[in-house]
Short mmCIF file of C-alpha atoms and ligand atoms in Angstrom, two decimals:
data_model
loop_
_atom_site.label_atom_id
_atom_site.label_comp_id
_atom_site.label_asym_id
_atom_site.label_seq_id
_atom_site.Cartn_x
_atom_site.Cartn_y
_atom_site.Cartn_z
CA UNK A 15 -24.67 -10.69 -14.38
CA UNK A 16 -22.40 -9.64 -11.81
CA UNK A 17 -21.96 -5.99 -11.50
CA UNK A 18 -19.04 -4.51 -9.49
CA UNK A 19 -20.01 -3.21 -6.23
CA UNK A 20 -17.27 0.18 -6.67
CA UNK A 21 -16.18 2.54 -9.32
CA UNK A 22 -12.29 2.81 -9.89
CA UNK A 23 -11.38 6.39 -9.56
CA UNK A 24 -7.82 7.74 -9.60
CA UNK A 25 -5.08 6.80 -7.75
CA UNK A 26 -6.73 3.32 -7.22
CA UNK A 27 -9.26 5.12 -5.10
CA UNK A 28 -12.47 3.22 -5.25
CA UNK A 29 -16.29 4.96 -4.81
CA UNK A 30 -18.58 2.39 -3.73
CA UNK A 31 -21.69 2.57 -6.05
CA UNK A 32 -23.75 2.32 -3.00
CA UNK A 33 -23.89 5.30 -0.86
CA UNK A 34 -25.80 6.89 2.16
CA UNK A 35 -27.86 9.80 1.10
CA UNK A 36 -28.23 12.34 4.09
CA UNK A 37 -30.38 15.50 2.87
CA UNK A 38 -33.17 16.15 4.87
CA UNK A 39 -32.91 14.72 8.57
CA UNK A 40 -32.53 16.05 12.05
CA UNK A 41 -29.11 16.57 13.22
CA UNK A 42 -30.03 13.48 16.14
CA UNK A 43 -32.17 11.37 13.84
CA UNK A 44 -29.08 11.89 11.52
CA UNK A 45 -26.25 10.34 13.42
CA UNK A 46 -28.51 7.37 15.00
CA UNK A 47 -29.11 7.10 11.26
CA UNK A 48 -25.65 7.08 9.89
CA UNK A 49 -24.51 4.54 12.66
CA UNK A 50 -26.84 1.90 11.54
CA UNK A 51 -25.72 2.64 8.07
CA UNK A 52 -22.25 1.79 9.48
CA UNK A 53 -23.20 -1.03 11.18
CA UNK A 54 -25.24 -2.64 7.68
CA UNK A 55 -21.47 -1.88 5.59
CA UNK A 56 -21.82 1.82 3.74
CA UNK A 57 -18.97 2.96 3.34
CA UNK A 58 -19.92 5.71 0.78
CA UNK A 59 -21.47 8.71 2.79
CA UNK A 60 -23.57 11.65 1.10
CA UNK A 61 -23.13 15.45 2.21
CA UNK A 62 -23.27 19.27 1.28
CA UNK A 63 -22.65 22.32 2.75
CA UNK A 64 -25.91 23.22 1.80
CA UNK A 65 -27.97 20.52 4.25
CA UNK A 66 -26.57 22.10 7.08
CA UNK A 67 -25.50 18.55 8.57
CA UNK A 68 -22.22 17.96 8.08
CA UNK A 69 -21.28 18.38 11.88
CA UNK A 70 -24.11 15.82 12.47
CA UNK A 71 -22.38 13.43 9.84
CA UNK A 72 -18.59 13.93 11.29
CA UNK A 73 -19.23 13.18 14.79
CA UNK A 74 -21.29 9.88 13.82
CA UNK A 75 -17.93 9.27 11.50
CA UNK A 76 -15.46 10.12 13.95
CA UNK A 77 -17.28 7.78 16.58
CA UNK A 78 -16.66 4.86 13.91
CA UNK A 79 -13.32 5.81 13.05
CA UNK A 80 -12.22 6.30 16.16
CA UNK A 81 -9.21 7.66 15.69
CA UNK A 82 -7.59 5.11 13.72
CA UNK A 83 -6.36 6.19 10.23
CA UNK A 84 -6.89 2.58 8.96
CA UNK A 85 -10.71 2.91 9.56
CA UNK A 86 -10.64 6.48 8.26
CA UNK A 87 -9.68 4.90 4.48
CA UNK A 88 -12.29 2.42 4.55
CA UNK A 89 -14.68 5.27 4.27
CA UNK A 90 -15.43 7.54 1.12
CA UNK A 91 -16.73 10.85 2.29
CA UNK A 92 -18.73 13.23 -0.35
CA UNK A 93 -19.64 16.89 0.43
CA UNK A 94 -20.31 20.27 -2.09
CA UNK A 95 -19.27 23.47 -2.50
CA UNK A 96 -22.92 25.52 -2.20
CA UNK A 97 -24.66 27.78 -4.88
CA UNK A 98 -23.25 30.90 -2.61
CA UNK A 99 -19.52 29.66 -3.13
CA UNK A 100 -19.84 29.61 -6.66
CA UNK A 101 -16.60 32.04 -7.06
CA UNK A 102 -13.35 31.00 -6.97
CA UNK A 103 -12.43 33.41 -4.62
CA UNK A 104 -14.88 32.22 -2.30
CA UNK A 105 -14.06 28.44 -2.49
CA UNK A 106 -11.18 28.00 -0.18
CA UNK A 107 -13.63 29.45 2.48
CA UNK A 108 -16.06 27.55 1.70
CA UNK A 109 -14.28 23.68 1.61
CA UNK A 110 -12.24 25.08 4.79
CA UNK A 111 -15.51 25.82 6.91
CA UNK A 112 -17.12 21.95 5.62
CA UNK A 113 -13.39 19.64 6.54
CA UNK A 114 -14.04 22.04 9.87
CA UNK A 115 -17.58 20.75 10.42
CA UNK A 116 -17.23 17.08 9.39
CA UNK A 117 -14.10 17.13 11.65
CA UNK A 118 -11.71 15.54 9.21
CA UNK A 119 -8.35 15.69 7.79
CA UNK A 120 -9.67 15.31 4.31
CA UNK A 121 -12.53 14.19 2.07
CA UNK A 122 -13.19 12.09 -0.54
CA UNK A 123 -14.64 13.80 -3.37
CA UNK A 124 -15.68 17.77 -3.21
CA UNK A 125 -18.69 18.62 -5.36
CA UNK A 126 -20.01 21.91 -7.21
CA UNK A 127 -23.62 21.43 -6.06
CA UNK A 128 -25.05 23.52 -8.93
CA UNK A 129 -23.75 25.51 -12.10
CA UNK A 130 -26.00 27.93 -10.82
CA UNK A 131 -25.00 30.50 -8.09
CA UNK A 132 -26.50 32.75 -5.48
CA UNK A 133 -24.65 35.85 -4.00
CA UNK A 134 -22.43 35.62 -1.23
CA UNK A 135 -24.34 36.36 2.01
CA UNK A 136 -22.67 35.31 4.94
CA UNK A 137 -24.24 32.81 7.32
CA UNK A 138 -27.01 32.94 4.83
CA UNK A 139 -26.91 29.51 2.20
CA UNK A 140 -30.24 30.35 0.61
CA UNK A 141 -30.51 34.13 0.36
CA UNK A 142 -33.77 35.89 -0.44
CA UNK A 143 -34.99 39.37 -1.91
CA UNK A 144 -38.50 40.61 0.24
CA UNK A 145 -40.33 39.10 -2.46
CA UNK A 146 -39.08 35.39 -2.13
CA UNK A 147 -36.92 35.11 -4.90
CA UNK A 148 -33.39 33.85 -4.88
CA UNK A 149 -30.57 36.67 -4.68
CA UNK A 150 -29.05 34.95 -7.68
CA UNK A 151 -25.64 35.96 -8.75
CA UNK A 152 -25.47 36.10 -12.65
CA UNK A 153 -21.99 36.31 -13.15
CA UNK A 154 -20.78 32.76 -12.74
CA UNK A 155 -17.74 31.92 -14.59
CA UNK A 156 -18.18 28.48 -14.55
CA UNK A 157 -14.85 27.08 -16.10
CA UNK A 158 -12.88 29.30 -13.34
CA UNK A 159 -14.65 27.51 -10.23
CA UNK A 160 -14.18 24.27 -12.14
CA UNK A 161 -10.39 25.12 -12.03
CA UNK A 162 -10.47 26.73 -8.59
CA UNK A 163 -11.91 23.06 -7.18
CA UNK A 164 -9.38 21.22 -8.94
CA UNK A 165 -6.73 23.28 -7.44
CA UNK A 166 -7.77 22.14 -4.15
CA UNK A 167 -6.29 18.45 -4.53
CA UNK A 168 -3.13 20.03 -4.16
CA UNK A 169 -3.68 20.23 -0.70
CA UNK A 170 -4.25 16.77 -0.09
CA UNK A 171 -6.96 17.76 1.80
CA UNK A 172 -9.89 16.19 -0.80
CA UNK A 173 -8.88 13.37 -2.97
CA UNK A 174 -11.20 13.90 -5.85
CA UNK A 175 -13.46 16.92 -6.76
CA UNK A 176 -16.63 16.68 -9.79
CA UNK A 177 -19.56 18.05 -10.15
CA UNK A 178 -23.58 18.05 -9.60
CA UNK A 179 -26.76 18.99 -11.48
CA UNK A 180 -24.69 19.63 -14.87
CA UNK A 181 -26.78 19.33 -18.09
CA UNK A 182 -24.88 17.16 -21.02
CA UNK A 183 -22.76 20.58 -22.26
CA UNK A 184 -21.65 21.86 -19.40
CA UNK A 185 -20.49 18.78 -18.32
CA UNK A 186 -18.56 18.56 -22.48
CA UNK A 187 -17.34 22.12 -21.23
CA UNK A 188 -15.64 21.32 -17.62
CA UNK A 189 -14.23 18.10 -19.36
CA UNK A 190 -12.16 20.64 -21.41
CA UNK A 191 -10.56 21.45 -18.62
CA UNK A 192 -10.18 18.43 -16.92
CA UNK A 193 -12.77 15.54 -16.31
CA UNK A 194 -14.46 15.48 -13.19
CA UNK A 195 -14.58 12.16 -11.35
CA UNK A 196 -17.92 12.58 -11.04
CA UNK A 197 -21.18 13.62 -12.22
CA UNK A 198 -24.12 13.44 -9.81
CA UNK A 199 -27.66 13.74 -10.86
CA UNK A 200 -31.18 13.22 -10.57
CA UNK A 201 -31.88 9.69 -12.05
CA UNK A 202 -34.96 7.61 -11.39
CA UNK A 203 -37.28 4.86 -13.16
CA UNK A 204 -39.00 8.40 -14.04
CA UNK A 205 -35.83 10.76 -14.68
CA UNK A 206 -33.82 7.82 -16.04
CA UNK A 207 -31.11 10.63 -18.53
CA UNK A 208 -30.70 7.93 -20.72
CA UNK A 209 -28.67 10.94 -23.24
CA UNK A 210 -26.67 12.14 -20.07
CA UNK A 211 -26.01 8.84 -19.31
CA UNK A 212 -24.65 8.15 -23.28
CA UNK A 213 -23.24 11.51 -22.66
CA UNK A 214 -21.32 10.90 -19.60
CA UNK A 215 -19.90 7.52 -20.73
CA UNK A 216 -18.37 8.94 -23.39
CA UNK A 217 -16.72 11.41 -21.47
CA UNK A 218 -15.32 8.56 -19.38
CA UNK A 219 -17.35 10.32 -16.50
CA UNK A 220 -19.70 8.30 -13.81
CA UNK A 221 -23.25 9.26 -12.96
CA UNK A 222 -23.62 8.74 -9.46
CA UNK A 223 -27.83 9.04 -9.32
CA UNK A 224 -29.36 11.45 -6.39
CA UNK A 225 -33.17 10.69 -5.39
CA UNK A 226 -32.98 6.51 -6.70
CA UNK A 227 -36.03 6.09 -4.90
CA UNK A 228 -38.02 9.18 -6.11
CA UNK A 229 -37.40 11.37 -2.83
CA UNK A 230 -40.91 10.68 -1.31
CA UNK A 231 -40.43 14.07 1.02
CA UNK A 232 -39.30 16.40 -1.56
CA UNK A 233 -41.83 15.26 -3.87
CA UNK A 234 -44.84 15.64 -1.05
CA UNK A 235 -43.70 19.14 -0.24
CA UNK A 236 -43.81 20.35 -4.10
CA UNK A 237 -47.32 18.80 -4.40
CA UNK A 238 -48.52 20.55 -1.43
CA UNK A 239 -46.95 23.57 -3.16
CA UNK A 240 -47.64 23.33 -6.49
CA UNK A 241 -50.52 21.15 -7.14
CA UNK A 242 -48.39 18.98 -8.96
CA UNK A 243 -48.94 15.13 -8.89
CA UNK A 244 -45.55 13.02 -8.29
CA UNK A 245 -46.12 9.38 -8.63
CA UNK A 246 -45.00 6.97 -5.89
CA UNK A 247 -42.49 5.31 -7.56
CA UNK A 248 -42.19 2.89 -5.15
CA UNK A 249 -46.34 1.90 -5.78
CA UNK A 250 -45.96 1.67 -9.55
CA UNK A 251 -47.79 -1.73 -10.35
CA UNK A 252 -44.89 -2.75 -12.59
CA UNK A 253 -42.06 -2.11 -9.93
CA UNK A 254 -44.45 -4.16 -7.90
CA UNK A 255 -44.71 -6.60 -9.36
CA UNK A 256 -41.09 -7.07 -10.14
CA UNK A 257 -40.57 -7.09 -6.80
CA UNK A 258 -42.71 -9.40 -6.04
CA UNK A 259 -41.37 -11.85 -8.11
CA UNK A 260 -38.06 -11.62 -7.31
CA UNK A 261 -39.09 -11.59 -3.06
CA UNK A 262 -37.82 -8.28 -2.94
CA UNK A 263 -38.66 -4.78 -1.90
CA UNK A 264 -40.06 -1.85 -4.46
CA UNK A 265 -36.76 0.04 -3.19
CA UNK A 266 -34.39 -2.87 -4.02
CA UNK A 267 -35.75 -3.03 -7.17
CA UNK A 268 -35.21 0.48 -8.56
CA UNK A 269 -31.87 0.73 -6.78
CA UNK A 270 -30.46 -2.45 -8.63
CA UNK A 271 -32.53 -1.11 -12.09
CA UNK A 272 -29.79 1.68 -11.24
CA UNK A 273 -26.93 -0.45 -10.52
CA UNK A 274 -27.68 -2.56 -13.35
CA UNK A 275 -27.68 0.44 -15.90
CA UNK A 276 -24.29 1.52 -14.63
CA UNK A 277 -24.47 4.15 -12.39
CA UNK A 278 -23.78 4.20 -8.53
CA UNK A 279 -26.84 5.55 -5.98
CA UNK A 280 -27.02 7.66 -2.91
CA UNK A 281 -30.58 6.15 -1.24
CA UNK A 282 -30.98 7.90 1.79
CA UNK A 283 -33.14 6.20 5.24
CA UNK A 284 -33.24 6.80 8.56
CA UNK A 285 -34.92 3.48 9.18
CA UNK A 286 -33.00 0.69 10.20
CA UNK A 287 -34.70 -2.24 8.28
CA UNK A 288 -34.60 0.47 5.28
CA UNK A 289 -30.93 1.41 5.54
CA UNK A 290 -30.59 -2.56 5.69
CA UNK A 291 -32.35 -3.03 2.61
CA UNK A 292 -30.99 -0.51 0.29
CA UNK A 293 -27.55 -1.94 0.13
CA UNK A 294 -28.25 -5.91 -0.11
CA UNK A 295 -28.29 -6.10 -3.82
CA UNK A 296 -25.77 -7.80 -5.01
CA UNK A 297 -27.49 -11.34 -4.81
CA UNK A 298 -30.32 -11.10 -7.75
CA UNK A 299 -30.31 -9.79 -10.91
CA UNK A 300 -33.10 -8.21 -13.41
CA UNK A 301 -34.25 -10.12 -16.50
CA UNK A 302 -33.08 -8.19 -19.94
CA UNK A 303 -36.99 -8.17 -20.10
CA UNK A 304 -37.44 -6.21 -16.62
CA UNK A 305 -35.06 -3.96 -17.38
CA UNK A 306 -36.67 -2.94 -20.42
CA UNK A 307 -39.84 -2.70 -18.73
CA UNK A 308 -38.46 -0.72 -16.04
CA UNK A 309 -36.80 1.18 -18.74
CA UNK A 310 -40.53 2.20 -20.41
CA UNK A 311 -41.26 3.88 -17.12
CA UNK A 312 -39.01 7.15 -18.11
CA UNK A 313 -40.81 10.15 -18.73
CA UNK A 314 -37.63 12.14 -19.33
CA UNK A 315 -37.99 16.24 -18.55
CA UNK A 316 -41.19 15.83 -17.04
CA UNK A 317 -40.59 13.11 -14.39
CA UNK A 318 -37.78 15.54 -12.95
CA UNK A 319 -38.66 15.82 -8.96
CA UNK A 320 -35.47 18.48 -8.07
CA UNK A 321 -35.76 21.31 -10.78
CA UNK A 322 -34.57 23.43 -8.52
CA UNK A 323 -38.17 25.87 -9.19
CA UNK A 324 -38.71 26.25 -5.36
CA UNK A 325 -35.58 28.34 -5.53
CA UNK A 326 -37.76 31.09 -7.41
CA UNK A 327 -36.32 32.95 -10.18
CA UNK A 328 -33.17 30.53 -10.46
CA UNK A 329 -33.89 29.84 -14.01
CA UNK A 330 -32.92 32.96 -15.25
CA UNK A 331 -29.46 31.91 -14.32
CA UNK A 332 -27.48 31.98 -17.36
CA UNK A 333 -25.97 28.27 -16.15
CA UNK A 334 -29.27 26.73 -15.53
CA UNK A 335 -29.03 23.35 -16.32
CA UNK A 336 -32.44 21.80 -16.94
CA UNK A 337 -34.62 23.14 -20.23
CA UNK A 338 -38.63 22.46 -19.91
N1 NAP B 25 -26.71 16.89 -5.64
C1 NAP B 25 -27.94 17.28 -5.38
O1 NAP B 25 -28.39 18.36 -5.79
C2 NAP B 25 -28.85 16.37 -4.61
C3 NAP B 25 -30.25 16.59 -4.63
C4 NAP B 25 -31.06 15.71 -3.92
C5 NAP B 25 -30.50 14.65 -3.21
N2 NAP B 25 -29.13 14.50 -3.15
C6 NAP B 25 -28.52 13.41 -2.35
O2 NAP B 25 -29.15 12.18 -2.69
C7 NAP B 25 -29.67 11.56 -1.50
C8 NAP B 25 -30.89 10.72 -1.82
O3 NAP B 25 -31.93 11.48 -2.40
P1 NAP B 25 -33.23 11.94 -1.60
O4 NAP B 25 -32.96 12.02 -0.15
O5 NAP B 25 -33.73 13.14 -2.32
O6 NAP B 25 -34.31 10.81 -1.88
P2 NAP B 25 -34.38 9.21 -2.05
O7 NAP B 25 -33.18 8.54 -1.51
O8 NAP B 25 -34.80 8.97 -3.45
O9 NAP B 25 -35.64 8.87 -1.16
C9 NAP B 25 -35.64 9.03 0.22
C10 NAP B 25 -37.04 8.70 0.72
O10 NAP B 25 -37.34 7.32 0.48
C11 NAP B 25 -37.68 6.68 1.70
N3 NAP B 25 -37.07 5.33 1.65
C12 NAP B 25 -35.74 5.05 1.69
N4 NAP B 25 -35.53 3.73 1.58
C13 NAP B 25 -36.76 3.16 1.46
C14 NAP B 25 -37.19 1.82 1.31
N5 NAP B 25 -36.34 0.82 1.27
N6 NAP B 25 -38.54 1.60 1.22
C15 NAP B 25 -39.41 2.63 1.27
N7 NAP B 25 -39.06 3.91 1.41
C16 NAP B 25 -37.74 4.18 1.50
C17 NAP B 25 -37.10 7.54 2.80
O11 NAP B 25 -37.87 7.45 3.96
P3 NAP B 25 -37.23 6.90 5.35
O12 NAP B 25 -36.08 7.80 5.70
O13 NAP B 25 -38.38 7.00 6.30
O14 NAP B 25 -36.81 5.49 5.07
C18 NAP B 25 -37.21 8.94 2.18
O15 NAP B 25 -38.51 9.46 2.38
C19 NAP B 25 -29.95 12.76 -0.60
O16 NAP B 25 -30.18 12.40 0.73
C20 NAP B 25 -28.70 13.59 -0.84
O17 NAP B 25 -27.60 13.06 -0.11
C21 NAP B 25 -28.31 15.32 -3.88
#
């Protein structure tokens, strides 16, 4: 089966359905990072305000580009509008201060990170009470940022805007309005959202799947946390042994599971041989019977890694997507 390597948006815009993820590395280890992604052909490169790395990303961008325009559209640039911006009045602000960091003319699709929102502190993303709960804002009008982003392709500043971390009725409820181009979740061989996904489709939306590989780092810190096992998704003896017989990686199987089921992926490395690996698979293709036994691996709800819980009290949030 050959699967196509991009998603038509808009405008004959294309989103390449493989895409550097970027949360969670030093600002140095970052760029050396994102120019070996370069060098192995992603063109599709993951961001939010939130991760505090955009500057990090646009230099390593703007050495590649190189200040010809030509080179500039080969790339597809993704960053997000953070839980703090959540109000249309604080948007503008918000996707100003991120096109000032990457150090570009425009981007390629602008994100709401989360339906959820905290309050407005400036120079402070995550903002705390003394007791370590999230200063959570309440009084997101959800519809009204969803219009305030789409108002900002009339700048011609971002080329596409959509959304992140929606459940299935939110995302219904934006689509009212107009559809995003995007919807980006959580989706793993444990958090596969085979309803989102059904969902989605019909909507005529894409799922563009955050943490394909189980996001080892995230998932350590929570069990130090919480006690909490996380399996190693890329140890599970069926993955394995798929793998195995096809003579390739763990991590090349789930991310073409992923491919194969539709959706595009936003792996993130900052090893070379790694970065190298998670975008050469378009030359093999799972059996209908491995997919269905990478398919029995979902554990729905509880195989969710990012449910947002470490931002403490969040889920009183009359948005909050995810229900236990
Ligand atoms: N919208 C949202 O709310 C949201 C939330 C989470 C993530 N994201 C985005 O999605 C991206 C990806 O998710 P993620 O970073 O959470 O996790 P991930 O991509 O599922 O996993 C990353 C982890 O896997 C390791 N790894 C990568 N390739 C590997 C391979 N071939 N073999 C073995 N290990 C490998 C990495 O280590 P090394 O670096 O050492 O290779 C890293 O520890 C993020 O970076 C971010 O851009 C978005």
């Amino acid at each position: 089966m050959s699967i196509p390597e991009y998603i038509e948006l808009e405008g004959g815009d294309r989103l390449p359905r493989i895409g550097f993820g970027t949360w969670q590395a030093s600002d140095e280890v970052l760029e050396k990072a994102v120019d070996a992604a370069l060098e192995a052909g992603y063109r599709h490169f993951d961001t939010a305000r939130a991760y505090e790395n955009e500057a990090a990303l646009g230099r390593a961008l703007n050495r590649w580009i190189g200040g010809d325009p030509a080179r500039r559209k080969q790339l597809f640039v993704v960053t997000k509008l953070p839980p703090g911006g959540n109000r249309p009045e604080l948007v503008q602000e918000y996707f100003d201060a991120s096109l000032r960091d990457l150090n570009l003319d425009y981007v390629d699709l602008y994100l709401i990170h989360t339906p959820f929102a905290f309050e407005h502190v400036p120079g402070d993303l995550h903002p705390k009470n003394p007791d370590g709960s999230m200063k959570v804002d309440h009084t997101t009008n959800l519809l009204e940022l969803w219009k305030t982003v789409l108002k900002l392709k009339e700048s011609g500043r971002v080329r596409h805007v959509g959304v992140s971390n929606l459940n299935a009725e939110q995302l219904a409820r934006v689509c009212g309005v107009a559809r995003p181009a995007c919807l980006q979740v959580e989706v793993h061989a444990l958090c596969q959202q085979p309803d989102l996904l059904a969902a989605a489709t019909k909507l005529g939306v894409p799922l563009v799947a955050y943490s394909p590989l189980g996001s080892k780092a995230l998932a350590d810190a929570l069990a130090a946390k919480t006690g909490r096992e996380y399996p190693d998704l890329l140890q599970l003896p069926v993955v394995a042994r798929i793998a195995q017989a096809h003579g390739r990686t763990p991590a090349q199987v789930l991310l073409r599971h992923t491919l194969q089921r539709g959706l595009a992926a936003i792996p993130k490395s900052t090893n070379p041989a790694r970065i190298k690996q998670n975008i050469s698979l378009w030359d093999f293709e799972l059996s209908e019977k491995e997919m269905s036994e990478l398919a029995a691996l979902d554990r729905g709800e509880a195989g969710r890694i990012c449910d947002f819980a470490f931002f403490i009290g969040i889920d009183k949030h009359p948005e909050f997507p995810f229900k236990k």
